[in-house]
XYZ file of C-alpha atoms in Angstrom:
735
model
C 17.756 -7.018 10.971
C 21.400 -6.728 12.082
C 22.472 -8.530 8.910
C 20.392 -6.168 6.777
C 21.908 -3.098 8.503
C 25.431 -4.421 7.976
C 24.610 -5.147 4.355
C 23.247 -1.625 3.855
C 26.346 -0.030 5.428
C 28.584 -2.122 3.216
C 26.625 -1.186 0.096
C 26.930 2.500 0.977
C 30.714 2.127 1.146
C 30.800 0.319 -2.214
C 28.487 2.895 -3.698
C 30.987 5.637 -2.946
C 33.817 3.794 -4.707
C 32.347 2.375 -7.936
C 29.368 2.282 -10.259
C 27.325 -0.829 -10.993
C 28.035 -2.036 -14.527
C 24.713 -3.246 -15.929
C 24.376 -5.032 -19.267
C 20.888 -5.129 -20.782
C 20.424 -7.722 -23.531
C 17.421 -7.469 -25.856
C 16.338 -10.041 -28.431
C 13.162 -8.752 -30.073
C 10.592 -5.937 -30.241
C 8.498 -7.391 -27.415
C 11.206 -7.645 -24.784
C 12.595 -4.216 -25.715
C 9.255 -2.633 -24.727
C 9.831 -4.034 -21.204
C 13.572 -3.331 -21.059
C 13.591 0.180 -22.563
C 12.091 1.921 -19.476
C 14.781 0.300 -17.311
C 17.480 1.326 -19.797
C 16.258 4.924 -19.702
C 16.272 4.793 -15.898
C 19.832 3.453 -15.781
C 20.995 6.030 -18.314
C 19.407 8.823 -16.256
C 21.543 7.844 -13.230
C 25.145 7.976 -14.531
C 26.535 8.432 -11.023
C 25.113 5.065 -9.985
C 25.275 2.897 -13.120
C 27.159 2.180 -16.324
C 24.905 0.867 -19.103
C 25.964 -1.624 -21.773
C 23.504 -2.728 -24.452
C 23.694 -6.021 -26.349
C 21.339 -6.655 -29.278
C 20.757 -10.082 -30.805
C 18.078 -12.322 -32.259
C 15.130 -11.058 -34.300
C 16.164 -7.398 -33.849
C 18.719 -7.850 -36.667
C 16.480 -9.566 -39.247
C 14.902 -7.587 -42.069
C 11.799 -9.821 -42.243
C 11.013 -8.777 -38.654
C 11.538 -5.070 -39.217
C 15.226 -4.559 -38.308
C 13.960 -3.335 -34.962
C 17.464 -2.605 -33.640
C 16.997 0.773 -35.347
C 14.388 1.818 -32.763
C 17.012 1.221 -30.055
C 19.382 3.523 -31.896
C 16.586 6.065 -32.349
C 16.143 6.013 -28.568
C 19.778 7.199 -28.404
C 21.246 4.078 -26.830
C 24.768 3.032 -27.765
C 24.651 -0.602 -28.837
C 27.858 -2.210 -27.601
C 27.426 -5.461 -29.528
C 25.178 -6.763 -32.301
C 25.085 -10.550 -32.510
C 23.480 -12.325 -35.468
C 22.240 -15.426 -33.671
C 19.178 -16.558 -35.643
C 19.412 -19.609 -37.866
C 16.616 -19.209 -40.405
C 14.104 -21.942 -40.993
C 11.472 -21.077 -38.386
C 11.161 -24.681 -37.234
C 12.095 -26.564 -34.072
C 15.593 -27.440 -35.287
C 16.297 -23.818 -36.233
C 15.366 -22.671 -32.718
C 17.815 -25.156 -31.186
C 20.561 -24.146 -33.638
C 19.915 -20.471 -32.829
C 20.461 -21.162 -29.112
C 23.692 -22.960 -29.964
C 24.901 -20.123 -32.208
C 24.186 -17.575 -29.481
C 26.133 -19.676 -26.954
C 29.106 -19.698 -29.327
C 29.108 -15.910 -29.791
C 28.149 -14.636 -26.328
C 31.268 -15.587 -24.323
C 33.535 -13.169 -26.220
C 31.055 -10.304 -25.764
C 30.463 -10.947 -22.060
C 34.200 -11.379 -21.445
C 34.871 -8.022 -23.125
C 32.066 -6.126 -21.346
C 32.583 -7.751 -17.921
C 29.196 -6.603 -16.521
C 28.375 -6.814 -12.827
C 24.770 -7.689 -13.660
C 23.110 -8.966 -16.840
C 19.425 -8.054 -17.199
C 17.425 -10.714 -19.061
C 13.725 -10.623 -19.863
C 11.038 -13.224 -20.169
C 10.844 -16.626 -21.781
C 12.426 -16.550 -25.261
C 14.946 -19.138 -26.422
C 17.427 -16.258 -27.014
C 17.056 -15.262 -23.346
C 17.784 -18.856 -22.299
C 21.085 -18.663 -24.208
C 21.922 -15.362 -22.494
C 21.178 -16.718 -19.012
C 23.125 -19.927 -19.650
C 26.207 -18.062 -20.863
C 26.134 -15.534 -18.006
C 25.610 -18.183 -15.310
C 28.540 -20.260 -16.588
C 30.725 -17.118 -16.747
C 29.922 -16.159 -13.132
C 27.933 -13.058 -14.055
C 24.999 -12.120 -11.830
C 21.639 -12.279 -13.607
C 18.517 -10.197 -12.972
C 15.518 -11.928 -14.573
C 12.399 -9.923 -15.388
C 8.908 -11.472 -15.378
C 9.814 -14.801 -13.835
C 7.217 -16.925 -12.055
C 4.458 -16.376 -14.607
C 2.497 -19.128 -16.327
C 1.469 -18.870 -19.980
C 0.594 -22.446 -20.886
C 3.238 -23.288 -23.559
C 6.919 -24.287 -23.899
C 7.625 -20.702 -22.809
C 6.839 -21.833 -19.251
C 9.710 -24.323 -19.285
C 12.129 -21.765 -20.715
C 11.010 -19.049 -18.284
C 11.363 -21.306 -15.251
C 14.770 -22.528 -16.475
C 15.973 -18.924 -16.691
C 14.611 -18.307 -13.179
C 16.709 -21.180 -11.846
C 19.826 -19.711 -13.499
C 19.098 -16.157 -12.322
C 20.423 -14.691 -9.081
C 17.804 -11.943 -8.740
C 14.184 -11.618 -9.845
C 11.905 -8.676 -10.633
C 8.390 -10.080 -11.084
C 5.103 -8.436 -12.011
C 2.394 -9.972 -9.838
C 1.930 -11.337 -6.342
C 1.092 -14.766 -7.804
C 4.334 -14.792 -9.812
C 6.242 -13.903 -6.648
C 4.635 -16.837 -4.825
C 5.475 -19.155 -7.727
C 9.146 -18.159 -7.467
C 9.102 -18.754 -3.718
C 7.470 -22.148 -4.359
C 10.339 -22.849 -6.791
C 12.681 -22.424 -3.779
C 14.066 -19.052 -4.889
C 15.356 -16.846 -2.058
C 12.512 -14.430 -1.252
C 15.034 -11.734 -0.230
C 16.209 -11.673 -3.855
C 12.721 -11.368 -5.330
C 11.299 -7.909 -6.049
C 7.582 -7.471 -6.691
C 8.035 -4.560 -9.083
C 5.246 -4.682 -11.656
C 5.798 -4.642 -15.412
C 8.250 -1.909 -16.569
C 6.262 -1.278 -19.756
C 3.380 -0.057 -17.558
C 5.567 2.864 -16.452
C 5.491 4.143 -19.999
C 2.050 3.091 -21.156
C 0.168 4.407 -18.105
C 1.913 7.754 -18.473
C 1.580 8.053 -22.232
C -1.593 6.352 -23.428
C -3.737 9.512 -23.228
C -1.919 11.243 -26.094
C -3.781 14.003 -27.908
C -2.569 12.788 -31.302
C -3.878 9.228 -30.992
C -6.282 9.657 -33.930
C -3.361 10.682 -36.173
C -1.584 7.464 -35.183
C -4.699 5.361 -35.848
C -5.231 6.948 -39.275
C -1.555 6.570 -40.154
C -1.719 2.800 -39.651
C -5.324 2.050 -40.678
C -6.445 4.826 -43.036
C -8.343 8.102 -42.834
C -11.846 6.653 -42.501
C -11.286 4.561 -39.396
C -12.890 5.648 -36.110
C -11.916 5.142 -32.469
C -13.133 1.801 -31.008
C -14.107 0.689 -34.530
C -11.073 -1.382 -35.536
C -9.281 -4.548 -34.432
C -5.655 -5.301 -33.588
C -4.687 -8.919 -34.404
C -1.471 -10.544 -33.193
C -1.141 -14.344 -33.201
C 2.088 -16.264 -32.526
C 2.778 -19.963 -33.137
C 2.631 -22.402 -30.222
C 5.820 -24.393 -30.657
C 4.484 -27.456 -28.828
C 1.463 -27.659 -31.155
C 2.444 -25.966 -34.415
C -0.156 -27.691 -36.588
C -3.082 -26.626 -34.395
C -1.784 -23.058 -33.972
C -1.626 -22.654 -37.765
C -5.204 -23.951 -38.003
C -6.332 -21.429 -35.350
C -4.546 -18.644 -37.248
C -6.389 -19.554 -40.436
C -9.745 -19.656 -38.620
C -9.008 -16.295 -37.004
C -8.287 -14.665 -40.368
C -11.492 -16.164 -41.835
C -13.498 -14.813 -38.888
C -11.915 -11.364 -39.229
C -12.650 -11.260 -42.959
C -16.301 -12.129 -42.243
C -16.506 -9.656 -39.358
C -15.746 -6.881 -41.854
C -13.935 -4.375 -39.644
C -10.700 -2.492 -40.223
C -7.929 -4.680 -38.808
C -4.236 -4.159 -38.121
C -2.466 -7.534 -38.411
C 1.064 -7.823 -37.021
C 3.385 -10.526 -38.331
C 4.019 -13.389 -35.864
C 7.287 -13.719 -33.961
C 10.226 -15.849 -35.135
C 9.238 -19.074 -33.330
C 8.893 -22.376 -35.153
C 5.728 -22.250 -37.243
C 5.848 -18.537 -38.048
C 6.816 -19.133 -41.694
C 3.728 -21.315 -42.208
C 1.522 -18.674 -40.545
C 2.834 -15.994 -42.917
C 2.043 -18.316 -45.834
C -1.540 -18.649 -44.560
C -1.827 -14.862 -44.301
C -0.644 -14.393 -47.871
C -2.844 -17.245 -49.136
C -5.859 -15.413 -47.668
C -4.803 -12.218 -49.463
C -4.652 -10.264 -46.214
C -1.935 -7.903 -47.443
C -4.134 -6.825 -50.393
C -7.504 -6.879 -48.588
C -9.014 -3.364 -48.211
C -9.985 -4.007 -44.553
C -6.520 -5.164 -43.485
C -3.133 -3.627 -42.894
C -0.356 -6.188 -42.346
C 2.818 -4.840 -40.715
C 6.058 -6.290 -39.335
C 6.544 -3.786 -36.543
C 4.862 -0.809 -34.846
C 6.885 1.401 -32.441
C 5.776 0.690 -28.873
C 4.569 4.245 -28.156
C 2.283 4.056 -31.199
C 1.311 0.448 -30.609
C -0.103 1.222 -27.161
C -2.242 3.970 -28.717
C -3.588 1.467 -31.241
C -4.349 -1.103 -28.528
C -5.812 1.479 -26.140
C -8.364 2.792 -28.623
C -9.154 -0.470 -30.465
C -12.612 -1.977 -30.532
C -10.965 -5.309 -29.690
C -7.647 -7.146 -29.735
C -7.501 -10.758 -30.896
C -4.806 -13.436 -30.983
C -2.550 -14.910 -28.332
C -0.004 -12.174 -27.646
C 0.932 -11.492 -24.030
C 0.076 -7.861 -24.771
C -3.585 -8.854 -24.874
C -3.625 -10.298 -21.361
C -1.146 -7.805 -19.897
C -0.923 -4.302 -21.373
C -4.428 -4.235 -22.917
C -5.936 -4.711 -19.457
C -4.577 -1.321 -18.398
C -6.842 0.326 -20.974
C -9.965 -1.829 -20.535
C -9.650 -2.901 -24.187
C -11.695 -6.060 -24.888
C -9.445 -9.007 -25.761
C -10.087 -12.415 -27.331
C -7.315 -14.886 -26.464
C -7.220 -17.840 -28.840
C -5.881 -21.270 -27.959
C -3.704 -22.432 -25.078
C -1.070 -19.675 -25.162
C -1.524 -17.201 -22.258
C -4.405 -19.110 -20.640
C -2.337 -19.627 -17.500
C -1.709 -15.918 -16.961
C -3.611 -13.676 -14.569
C -6.054 -11.489 -16.483
C -8.580 -8.741 -15.950
C -12.219 -9.179 -16.889
C -11.475 -7.693 -20.339
C -10.065 -11.053 -21.547
C -12.347 -13.649 -23.123
C -10.560 -16.998 -23.534
C -11.454 -19.197 -26.513
C -9.374 -22.195 -25.510
C -10.693 -24.603 -28.131
C -10.813 -22.279 -31.144
C -11.830 -25.071 -33.489
C -14.411 -23.286 -35.672
C -14.651 -19.966 -37.455
C -18.133 -19.448 -35.971
C -16.845 -19.708 -32.397
C -14.217 -17.030 -33.035
C -16.763 -14.878 -34.899
C -19.180 -15.181 -31.964
C -16.411 -14.132 -29.576
C -15.819 -11.038 -31.755
C -19.533 -10.229 -31.556
C -19.468 -10.528 -27.771
C -16.349 -8.421 -27.262
C -16.112 -5.847 -30.053
C -16.790 -2.283 -28.958
C -17.080 -3.004 -25.218
C -15.047 -1.187 -22.570
C -13.951 -2.828 -19.340
C -12.581 -1.536 -16.033
C -8.894 -0.743 -16.276
C -6.670 -3.264 -14.527
C -3.310 -2.888 -12.831
C -2.697 -6.580 -12.258
C 0.690 -6.283 -13.962
C 1.839 -2.889 -12.734
C 1.042 0.499 -11.272
C 3.514 2.682 -13.178
C 6.289 2.570 -10.553
C 8.244 -0.522 -11.611
C 11.420 1.188 -12.837
C 12.154 3.140 -9.603
C 11.690 -0.115 -7.663
C 14.036 -2.026 -10.001
C 16.731 0.684 -9.898
C 16.563 0.727 -6.106
C 16.762 -3.076 -6.116
C 19.862 -2.990 -8.345
C 21.494 -0.560 -5.908
C 21.070 -3.108 -3.090
C 23.101 -5.808 -4.892
C 26.214 -6.538 -2.872
C 28.991 -7.573 -5.265
C 31.037 -8.913 -2.339
C 28.424 -11.525 -1.507
C 29.174 -15.073 -2.739
C 28.117 -15.517 -6.349
C 26.851 -19.055 -5.822
C 23.096 -18.781 -5.412
C 21.355 -20.695 -2.690
C 17.892 -22.202 -2.795
C 15.382 -21.958 0.040
C 14.184 -25.545 0.237
C 11.288 -25.942 2.672
C 12.012 -27.906 5.841
C 10.597 -31.390 5.777
C 8.894 -30.898 9.155
C 7.238 -28.059 11.039
C 7.413 -25.586 8.175
C 5.784 -22.339 9.262
C 5.247 -19.718 6.533
C 2.979 -17.485 8.620
C 5.446 -14.607 8.536
C 5.428 -14.575 4.733
C 1.630 -14.654 4.701
C 1.398 -11.826 7.232
C 3.648 -9.708 5.056
C 1.440 -10.377 2.045
C -1.724 -9.541 3.962
C -0.281 -6.276 5.236
C 0.837 -4.922 1.879
C -2.111 -5.824 -0.344
C -4.641 -3.027 0.016
C -7.827 -1.553 -1.389
C -8.969 1.978 -2.011
C -12.357 2.484 -0.321
C -14.748 5.352 -1.148
C -17.764 6.179 1.035
C -20.204 8.584 -0.565
C -22.322 9.952 2.270
C -24.971 12.633 2.337
C -22.685 14.983 4.279
C -19.115 13.818 3.726
C -17.092 12.144 1.009
C -14.473 9.796 2.457
C -11.627 7.842 0.886
C -9.373 5.378 2.695
C -6.484 3.003 2.048
C -7.507 -0.291 3.699
C -5.183 -3.262 4.187
C -6.153 -6.911 3.783
C -6.480 -7.171 7.568
C -9.034 -4.356 7.678
C -6.652 -1.723 9.009
C -7.370 1.792 7.736
C -3.859 2.896 6.796
C -4.878 6.435 5.871
C -8.206 8.254 5.561
C -9.242 11.393 3.684
C -12.455 13.363 4.341
C -14.049 16.259 2.466
C -17.526 17.800 2.442
C -19.665 16.194 -0.264
C -20.282 18.746 -3.058
C -23.835 19.400 -4.180
C -23.409 19.026 -7.952
C -22.421 16.068 -10.093
C -19.418 17.741 -11.757
C -17.776 18.984 -8.569
C -18.523 15.726 -6.753
C -16.959 13.597 -9.490
C -13.956 15.904 -9.694
C -13.405 15.668 -5.941
C -13.717 11.855 -5.904
C -11.034 11.526 -8.575
C -8.786 14.070 -6.870
C -8.998 12.316 -3.491
C -8.450 8.885 -5.069
C -5.402 10.102 -6.986
C -3.950 11.561 -3.797
C -4.500 8.254 -2.000
C -2.878 6.244 -4.819
C 0.218 8.461 -4.677
C 0.393 8.152 -0.888
C -0.008 4.361 -1.140
C 3.335 4.059 -2.932
C 5.117 5.780 -0.033
C 3.155 3.738 2.517
C 4.244 0.474 0.817
C 0.616 -0.422 0.017
C -0.201 -2.108 -3.290
C -3.676 -0.963 -4.346
C -5.581 -3.875 -5.909
C -8.710 -1.928 -6.848
C -11.350 0.572 -5.754
C -14.570 -0.138 -3.848
C -17.341 2.484 -3.690
C -20.089 2.548 -1.050
C -23.029 4.862 -1.711
C -26.588 5.412 -0.608
C -29.529 4.503 -2.836
C -30.087 1.739 -5.381
C -27.029 0.419 -7.209
C -26.481 -1.958 -10.115
C -23.197 -3.554 -8.974
C -22.826 -5.511 -12.216
C -22.531 -2.336 -14.282
C -21.143 -0.048 -11.580
C -24.103 2.312 -11.989
C -25.926 4.250 -9.266
C -29.531 3.905 -10.474
C -30.927 6.505 -8.089
C -29.667 7.787 -4.801
C -31.155 9.178 -1.612
C -32.490 12.711 -1.353
C -29.387 13.541 0.672
C -27.177 13.111 -2.405
C -28.375 15.422 -5.154
C -27.819 14.982 -8.930
C -26.822 11.345 -8.479
C -29.155 9.148 -10.535
C -28.257 6.873 -13.475
C -24.574 7.600 -12.845
C -21.846 5.287 -14.186
C -19.324 5.809 -11.414
C -17.137 2.828 -12.246
C -15.876 3.964 -15.669
C -14.458 7.414 -14.802
C -12.673 6.096 -11.699
C -11.313 3.079 -13.581
C -10.163 5.225 -16.507
C -8.428 7.714 -14.221
C -6.714 5.227 -11.899
C -6.334 2.210 -14.242
C -7.780 -0.014 -11.517
C -10.800 -2.337 -11.358
C -13.743 -0.711 -9.549
C -16.654 -2.231 -7.606
C -19.741 -0.284 -6.506
C -22.547 -1.216 -4.115
C -25.153 0.178 -1.764
C -23.883 1.295 1.669
C -26.126 -1.213 3.449
C -24.747 -4.073 1.400
C -21.241 -2.801 2.073
C -21.913 -2.831 5.816
C -22.933 -6.501 5.540
C -19.782 -7.304 3.555
C -17.677 -5.537 6.195
C -19.211 -7.690 8.928
C -18.690 -10.815 6.815
C -14.968 -10.164 6.348
C -13.967 -8.259 9.484
C -16.789 -8.344 12.051
C -19.335 -10.524 13.828
C -20.414 -12.109 10.527
C -17.034 -13.711 9.882
C -17.669 -17.426 9.408
C -21.475 -17.008 9.713
C -23.353 -18.413 6.721
C -26.640 -16.480 7.167
C -26.979 -13.104 8.864
C -28.524 -9.652 8.493
C -26.898 -6.279 9.081
C -29.054 -3.230 9.919
C -27.560 0.267 9.632
C -29.098 2.745 12.067
C -27.876 6.181 11.135
C -29.264 9.184 9.300
C -31.411 6.652 7.454
C -32.056 2.938 7.947
C -30.465 0.425 5.591
C -28.823 -2.942 5.621
C -27.693 -6.053 3.832
C -28.591 -9.741 3.855
C -26.033 -12.547 3.602
C -27.554 -15.899 2.610
C -25.355 -18.974 2.135
C -22.288 -16.706 2.329
C -23.517 -14.583 -0.577
C -24.892 -11.045 -0.636
C -28.495 -10.817 -1.869
C -29.133 -8.088 -4.460
C -32.503 -9.039 -5.918
C -33.828 -8.902 -9.482
C -33.872 -5.088 -9.631
C -31.122 -4.494 -7.064
C -33.429 -3.347 -4.262
C -33.206 -6.352 -1.952
C -32.413 -5.488 1.685
C -34.074 -2.052 1.545
C -34.738 -2.785 5.189
C -35.464 0.800 6.156
C -38.567 0.748 3.987
C -40.261 -2.273 5.510
C -43.703 -0.979 6.518
C -44.660 -1.518 10.152
C -47.802 0.663 10.136
C -50.374 1.648 7.537
C -50.988 5.036 9.137
C -47.497 5.867 10.342
C -45.489 9.028 9.697
C -44.455 9.990 6.172
C -41.137 8.545 4.988
C -38.630 10.174 2.626
C -39.398 7.423 0.098
C -42.934 8.860 -0.266
C -44.708 6.079 1.608
C -45.887 5.971 5.232
C -45.121 3.812 8.230
C -41.628 2.665 7.149
C -39.067 1.720 9.796
C -36.987 4.696 8.651
C -39.870 7.084 9.391
C -39.773 5.927 13.034
C -36.246 4.888 13.922
C -33.766 6.747 11.707
C -31.630 9.618 12.936
C -33.682 12.004 10.793
C -36.941 10.723 12.297
C -35.623 11.143 15.854
C -34.310 14.600 15.013
C -37.734 15.550 13.660
C -39.388 14.412 16.899
C -36.728 16.226 18.971
C -37.449 19.467 17.134
C -41.199 19.009 17.649
C -40.759 18.524 21.392
C -38.320 21.445 21.561
C -40.737 23.756 19.734
C -43.454 22.711 22.198
C -40.985 23.315 25.066
C -41.328 19.668 26.110
C -37.772 18.503 25.440
C -35.596 20.089 28.107
C -35.502 18.578 31.581
C -33.417 19.238 34.632
C -29.785 18.344 34.061
C -29.788 19.150 30.329
C -27.755 21.981 28.895
C -30.092 24.831 27.931
C -31.016 24.754 24.269
C -31.474 28.026 22.496
C -34.182 28.335 19.887
C -31.625 28.903 17.154
C -29.505 25.892 18.109
C -29.745 22.809 15.905
C -31.633 20.132 17.804
C -30.503 16.572 17.059
C -31.404 12.975 17.900
C -28.697 13.024 20.586
C -30.655 15.676 22.511
C -33.697 13.424 22.412
C -31.674 10.441 23.689
C -30.119 12.541 26.478
C -33.532 13.858 27.496
C -34.908 10.304 27.723
C -31.909 9.224 29.793
C -32.645 12.081 32.238
C -36.269 10.988 32.691
C -38.162 12.936 30.015
C -41.288 10.782 29.541
C -42.126 12.312 26.160
C -38.634 11.544 24.828
C -38.807 8.048 26.341
C -42.087 7.421 24.508
C -40.565 8.493 21.185
C -37.583 6.153 21.641
C -39.849 3.331 22.810
C -41.951 3.683 19.655
C -38.816 3.833 17.494
C -37.381 0.717 19.142
C -40.708 -1.088 18.757
C -40.899 -0.164 15.050
C -37.358 -1.327 14.419
C -37.950 -4.531 16.385
C -41.151 -5.347 14.477
C -39.365 -4.730 11.173
C -36.533 -7.048 12.180
C -39.063 -9.716 13.208
C -40.438 -9.564 9.659
C -36.920 -10.129 8.375
C -36.405 -13.061 10.753
C -39.612 -14.681 9.577
C -38.705 -14.211 5.902
C -35.022 -15.157 5.630
C -34.392 -16.829 9.011
C -30.827 -15.601 9.657
C -28.786 -16.963 12.563
C -27.593 -13.498 13.591
C -28.691 -9.847 13.452
C -25.994 -7.162 13.592
C -26.932 -3.565 14.369
C -24.522 -1.022 12.927
C -24.354 2.764 12.932
C -24.458 5.568 15.507
C -27.799 4.500 17.006
C -27.055 0.769 17.222
C -26.158 0.771 20.934
C -29.431 2.546 21.829
C -31.557 0.005 19.915
C -29.933 -3.321 20.833
C -31.817 -3.953 24.092
C -35.299 -2.837 22.921
C -34.993 -4.811 19.674
C -33.933 -7.972 21.517
C -36.868 -7.459 23.884
C -39.404 -7.077 21.037
C -38.067 -10.212 19.359
C -38.436 -12.134 22.615
C -42.033 -10.953 22.978
C -43.418 -11.077 19.436
C -41.317 -13.336 17.190
C -42.170 -16.951 16.522
C -40.719 -19.300 19.091
C -38.223 -20.637 16.532
C -36.864 -17.097 15.982
C -36.853 -15.774 19.551
C -33.391 -17.140 20.325
C -31.704 -15.308 17.444
C -29.038 -13.035 18.856
C -28.840 -9.283 18.186
C -25.324 -7.873 18.379
C -23.925 -4.373 18.059
C -21.202 -3.979 15.456
C -17.640 -3.487 16.671
C -16.554 -1.934 13.359
C -15.892 1.795 13.406
C -16.034 2.286 9.634
C -18.388 -0.350 8.159
C -19.025 1.525 4.895
C -15.311 1.944 4.137
C -14.437 -1.582 5.238
C -17.284 -3.011 3.173
C -16.186 -1.072 0.100
C -12.666 -2.410 0.622
C -13.880 -5.984 1.079
C -15.402 -5.953 -2.434
C -11.906 -5.387 -3.797
C -10.072 -7.718 -1.439
C -12.426 -10.692 -1.907
C -13.663 -10.658 -5.506
C -11.882 -12.029 -8.579
C -12.266 -10.759 -12.162
C -11.199 -13.744 -14.237
C -13.557 -15.000 -16.964
C -13.329 -18.194 -19.000
C -15.238 -18.778 -22.269
């Protein structure tokens, strides 16, 4: 800490005397989409930074769109343009291009004398940049290191990471990969992808249909076209050309409007273009083949596409932010983290397999994912650049793990504290939202009265969630997703509330996942509040490490969840664990479900309140020692419990019957699923623990009498359970 304070003081002194000279080098259209937001950020802070721009590689080639012009259109002064590509589009040409760049770069870097060179990704041009800068003692900031894509790009990316002095990575996994590669964790920034700063802010443009029609024609409709972008795999050129041909055949047969972008300049691209022209794609009425689309327009095309197909990193990264269905062909990108929108076709060896994948994916919408960014990468990177101490030794050091007694618990604790979930609890009275850390700590909670209509309720949920997401940035919490706990019957697979309790009006057949995901660009999970309580116990409470247990919620209603073999039971129609509606009497009181004799009709808070009111109306509730109740005062279950505690025999009888009903219901559960533990949760749990344990001891089978009944220690089981869905579940799919 002392070292960090001294470093900060020193940086403040340097900051007052000089600006940081930052050189951003861009090689092609793809890396410019990631670098441009940073360039705009640097340019917007002239008191802190001086920006120099170097353009090389495919930017300066006509066949690839002369994309340096878009940099000029963005009003950046290009300090140097280096023609570094040796044409041929084969392996030898790539090597010669690296050599040509290494010949030309020293003069440029010597003239510019940058303090920091910003390099992106895994291209062979970027490897030349990093090599030249490292040998010329120029500090390097590498963007998107630590990722795994499954091709030669991995080797190039990791080589650049070893040359780089600082790292700005996109995902927690990438950060851990860099640490595993012995990079100094104090020089690694988990920033997110800079392109997300622009695409999350701009993808809801009003003129998106004009952009779609401009590129695909007047008759095309939203979600009714395909974006295709396939690059060669340089380690298996022959197979990647075959996959490209099969993809084009499948797209022709699929008969949908398709925007095909030319492949990048890697070895094999010339052969892929020949295949495209052999198939007549450029003249086909369903296709539009283009060399380049400006990034702002491209994200509109991807956002509103019916599907994206190919092997571009855009499919597994940016497309996830929109929920656009993606088909990833071949081995390229299969190592990357993806949202559930990506369908991998690893062995794309037949046209029919690719066609079938198109049938499965086309027209679907998936939850939005922020795996690669939350829209705040650029401010983090600029702040990170400001912390660079130019007086520190240039020679980078590696953090090799000790051979013995290596303890990384501090790093793990830091990870657990910063990864968080957004939890939503939709109750009959209140709507609650909370930021919950991986350890189960509620970092911040928001509570509002639950509106009575669908429109106002949905509007309030989104408003509260947006407020929490904004606060999370300042609280240093990275939100991984949203979990929603609600009463009633839920289809968790679709994120739909099938029908809710009578306490929550206008809340049946509601797709709650899609609007939240679309608004926040985060994956969303939804489940019944009883199931969420069981998940909370499994992750944070008495159920931790227990393979089979049951959780019973005793509150306004009676609910619960069943964990069997470490998995939550939902049932064929998603009504498993409706424990409050187990019948314990054929002639019992009427339940809110319409039946009679349910546990809930005896033991719920509403049932006790109903009995308290009856006794109060008959002037049989109050006893000596109780505060006088006026007729107009709202009588609750607590009054009944207090009266019983003070010796009111009528109140005692009501509670005895309620405890008996709950105990008998739990015995039925014990005899059916045979859990090793029963956990009572909710406001009435403490009042029911002893009577329930007593009933089990008297009436259960001998084999079940020893099963323990515990009272939950969790204060917010619904919120913690909603959070646990986010913190525990993965969204990766493999085809």
